[in-house]
Short mmCIF file of C-alpha atoms in Angstrom, two decimals:
data_model
loop_
_atom_site.label_atom_id
_atom_site.label_comp_id
_atom_site.label_asym_id
_atom_site.label_seq_id
_atom_site.Cartn_x
_atom_site.Cartn_y
_atom_site.Cartn_z
CA ALA E 1 -24.05 46.79 -20.05
CA LEU E 2 -23.24 46.21 -16.38
CA ALA E 3 -24.92 47.12 -13.11
CA ALA E 4 -24.08 49.68 -10.47
CA SER E 5 -22.69 47.92 -7.42
CA ASP E 6 -23.17 49.07 -3.85
CA GLU E 7 -21.62 47.54 -0.75
CA ILE E 8 -23.94 47.23 2.27
CA THR E 9 -22.82 46.82 5.87
CA ILE E 10 -25.36 46.46 8.65
CA ALA E 11 -24.55 46.28 12.36
CA ILE E 12 -27.32 45.00 14.62
CA HIS E 13 -26.82 45.94 18.28
CA GLY E 14 -28.68 43.73 20.72
CA LYS E 15 -27.92 42.85 24.32
CA GLN E 16 -25.60 40.00 25.21
CA THR E 17 -26.80 37.36 27.65
CA HIS E 18 -26.32 33.72 28.48
CA GLY E 19 -28.18 31.32 26.21
CA ALA E 20 -29.99 29.89 29.25
CA TRP E 21 -31.66 33.26 29.87
CA PRO E 22 -32.63 34.66 26.45
CA GLU E 23 -35.28 36.87 28.02
CA MET E 24 -32.48 38.88 29.67
CA GLY E 25 -31.02 40.01 26.34
CA VAL E 26 -31.83 41.01 22.79
CA ASP E 27 -30.63 38.43 20.26
CA PRO E 28 -29.01 40.21 17.30
CA ILE E 29 -28.81 36.92 15.38
CA VAL E 30 -32.59 36.59 15.41
CA VAL E 31 -32.92 40.27 14.45
CA ALA E 32 -30.37 39.88 11.62
CA SER E 33 -32.32 36.88 10.31
CA HIS E 34 -35.53 38.89 10.23
CA VAL E 35 -33.73 41.82 8.56
CA VAL E 36 -32.39 39.62 5.75
CA LEU E 37 -35.83 38.14 5.12
CA ALA E 38 -37.59 41.52 5.31
CA LEU E 39 -35.12 43.14 2.89
CA GLN E 40 -35.92 40.52 0.26
CA ASN E 41 -39.29 42.22 -0.03
CA ILE E 42 -37.60 45.15 -1.79
CA PRO E 43 -36.71 43.34 -5.05
CA ALA E 44 -39.65 40.93 -4.77
CA ARG E 45 -42.50 43.35 -4.08
CA GLU E 46 -41.44 47.00 -4.03
CA ILE E 47 -39.57 47.48 -7.32
CA ASP E 48 -41.23 47.17 -10.73
CA ALA E 49 -40.51 43.63 -11.93
CA ARG E 50 -39.23 45.01 -15.26
CA GLU E 51 -36.34 46.69 -13.44
CA THR E 52 -33.10 44.96 -12.56
CA ILE E 53 -32.34 44.71 -8.85
CA VAL E 54 -30.36 42.10 -6.97
CA LEU E 55 -29.91 42.29 -3.20
CA THR E 56 -27.53 39.67 -1.82
CA PHE E 57 -26.06 39.14 1.63
CA GLY E 58 -22.88 37.10 1.49
CA LYS E 59 -21.70 37.41 5.07
CA ILE E 60 -23.28 37.28 8.52
CA GLU E 61 -21.01 37.33 11.54
CA ALA E 62 -21.94 37.11 15.22
CA GLY E 63 -20.89 35.62 18.50
CA ASN E 64 -17.94 33.70 19.85
CA ARG E 65 -19.48 30.99 22.07
CA TYR E 66 -22.16 28.41 21.36
CA ASN E 67 -24.05 29.18 24.56
CA ILE E 68 -23.88 32.98 24.65
CA ILE E 69 -26.27 35.27 22.82
CA PRO E 70 -23.92 37.92 21.41
CA GLY E 71 -24.34 41.66 21.68
CA GLU E 72 -23.85 42.35 17.98
CA ALA E 73 -24.36 40.80 14.56
CA ARG E 74 -22.87 42.12 11.34
CA LEU E 75 -24.19 41.61 7.81
CA GLU E 76 -22.39 42.41 4.56
CA GLY E 77 -23.97 42.38 1.14
CA THR E 78 -24.31 43.94 -2.26
CA LEU E 79 -27.01 45.76 -4.19
CA ARG E 80 -26.95 45.69 -8.01
CA THR E 81 -29.15 48.00 -10.12
CA HIS E 82 -29.27 49.44 -13.63
CA ASP E 83 -31.28 52.57 -12.80
CA GLY E 84 -30.45 55.46 -10.47
CA LYS E 85 -34.05 55.87 -9.27
CA VAL E 86 -34.27 52.18 -8.39
CA GLN E 87 -30.92 52.45 -6.60
CA GLU E 88 -32.08 55.44 -4.54
CA GLN E 89 -35.41 53.79 -3.67
CA ALA E 90 -33.59 50.62 -2.59
CA HIS E 91 -31.11 52.59 -0.44
CA ARG E 92 -33.94 54.38 1.33
CA ARG E 93 -35.93 51.19 1.91
CA ILE E 94 -32.88 49.19 3.09
CA ARG E 95 -32.32 51.79 5.80
CA GLU E 96 -36.01 52.04 6.78
CA ILE E 97 -36.72 48.31 6.87
CA THR E 98 -33.50 47.49 8.72
CA GLU E 99 -33.93 50.19 11.38
CA LYS E 100 -37.64 49.50 11.95
CA THR E 101 -37.17 45.71 12.08
CA ALA E 102 -34.38 46.08 14.64
CA GLU E 103 -36.51 48.50 16.65
CA ALA E 104 -39.42 46.03 16.64
CA PHE E 105 -37.18 43.50 18.43
CA GLY E 106 -35.68 45.99 20.87
CA ALA E 107 -32.38 46.28 19.02
CA LYS E 108 -30.67 49.09 17.15
CA ALA E 109 -29.28 49.00 13.63
CA GLU E 110 -26.61 50.96 11.79
CA VAL E 111 -26.72 50.83 8.00
CA GLU E 112 -23.83 51.88 5.79
CA ILE E 113 -24.22 51.81 2.01
CA ARG E 114 -21.14 52.56 -0.10
CA ARG E 115 -21.50 53.17 -3.79
CA TYR E 116 -18.84 50.91 -5.25
CA THR E 117 -19.24 51.32 -9.01
CA PRO E 118 -21.74 53.22 -11.19
CA VAL E 119 -23.65 51.64 -14.05
CA THR E 120 -21.46 50.72 -17.04
CA TRP E 121 -23.33 51.65 -20.20
CA ASN E 122 -22.08 51.61 -23.76
CA ASP E 123 -22.26 54.85 -25.69
CA PRO E 124 -24.70 54.11 -28.56
CA ALA E 125 -22.83 56.12 -31.23
CA LEU E 126 -19.46 54.63 -30.31
CA THR E 127 -20.95 51.13 -30.25
CA GLU E 128 -22.41 51.56 -33.74
CA ARG E 129 -19.08 52.88 -35.06
CA MET E 130 -17.08 50.01 -33.53
CA ILE E 131 -19.27 47.05 -34.53
CA PRO E 132 -17.89 46.82 -38.11
CA THR E 133 -14.30 46.89 -36.80
CA LEU E 134 -15.02 44.27 -34.15
CA LYS E 135 -16.69 42.02 -36.74
CA ARG E 136 -13.72 42.42 -39.09
CA VAL E 137 -11.22 41.56 -36.35
CA LEU E 138 -13.16 38.85 -34.52
CA GLY E 139 -15.53 37.56 -37.21
CA ASP E 140 -19.26 38.17 -37.65
CA ALA E 141 -20.26 35.16 -35.52
CA GLN E 142 -18.21 36.43 -32.57
CA VAL E 143 -19.86 39.85 -32.28
CA ARG E 144 -23.28 40.34 -30.78
CA ILE E 145 -24.97 42.83 -28.52
CA GLY E 146 -25.44 41.01 -25.23
CA GLN E 147 -27.98 41.52 -22.50
CA GLN E 148 -27.37 43.61 -19.42
CA THR E 149 -25.85 41.70 -16.55
CA THR E 150 -25.70 42.32 -12.82
CA THR E 151 -21.93 42.04 -12.72
CA ALA E 152 -20.10 45.31 -12.12
CA GLU E 153 -16.91 46.90 -13.42
CA ASP E 154 -14.93 49.99 -12.47
CA PHE E 155 -14.57 50.78 -16.18
CA SER E 156 -17.70 52.85 -15.55
CA TYR E 157 -15.52 55.53 -13.93
CA PHE E 158 -13.71 56.05 -17.26
CA GLN E 159 -17.09 56.36 -18.96
CA GLN E 160 -17.92 59.29 -16.71
CA LYS E 161 -15.05 61.18 -18.37
CA ALA E 162 -15.41 60.03 -21.99
CA PRO E 163 -17.78 57.94 -24.13
CA GLY E 164 -16.95 54.28 -23.68
CA LEU E 165 -17.56 50.82 -25.04
CA PHE E 166 -17.17 47.84 -22.74
CA PHE E 167 -17.06 44.42 -24.37
CA ILE E 168 -16.19 40.91 -23.31
CA ARG E 169 -14.53 38.39 -25.58
CA ALA E 170 -16.56 35.37 -24.43
CA SER E 171 -14.73 32.73 -26.47
CA LEU E 172 -11.42 33.82 -24.93
CA ALA E 173 -12.93 33.66 -21.46
CA LEU E 174 -14.23 30.14 -22.08
CA LYS E 175 -10.85 28.89 -23.28
CA THR E 176 -9.17 30.40 -20.23
CA ALA E 177 -11.72 28.89 -17.85
CA ARG E 178 -11.19 25.30 -19.01
#
């Protein structure tokens, strides 16, 4: 039903210098930019297009003065997948691409990937047993099997202990959102 979610933190270590003398340093902002672009190759070209994979960077932080090339840049992002093999391949390639790209520019990179939530999947037998009850309570028109999404939910930890069924009451969510 929902994707596994991993949290990615990358630290790019360059060499600080004055902006007037860029040749005296290693610009981690430039390296971070290349890393972000290079990592987009993973979902675009390295993973089977029929698989779900989303790699998003939501935060880049570096520097404290407009005219100083900083010594470090930090990126934070998320990886969303529905398959453990895809997740493992992406983890491996994120590390390789990041480290080698940094090295190519004379910088160093540290990659930390934290598994945040596992895949949330609905137990098929439980789902089949619950559909008639859900239709009776909510009405036939309100119950449908939806598509997988790349959102994540910690409900998946409960499903590691017992069969589970995760559902969203969309009409309730729409009324609340208005």
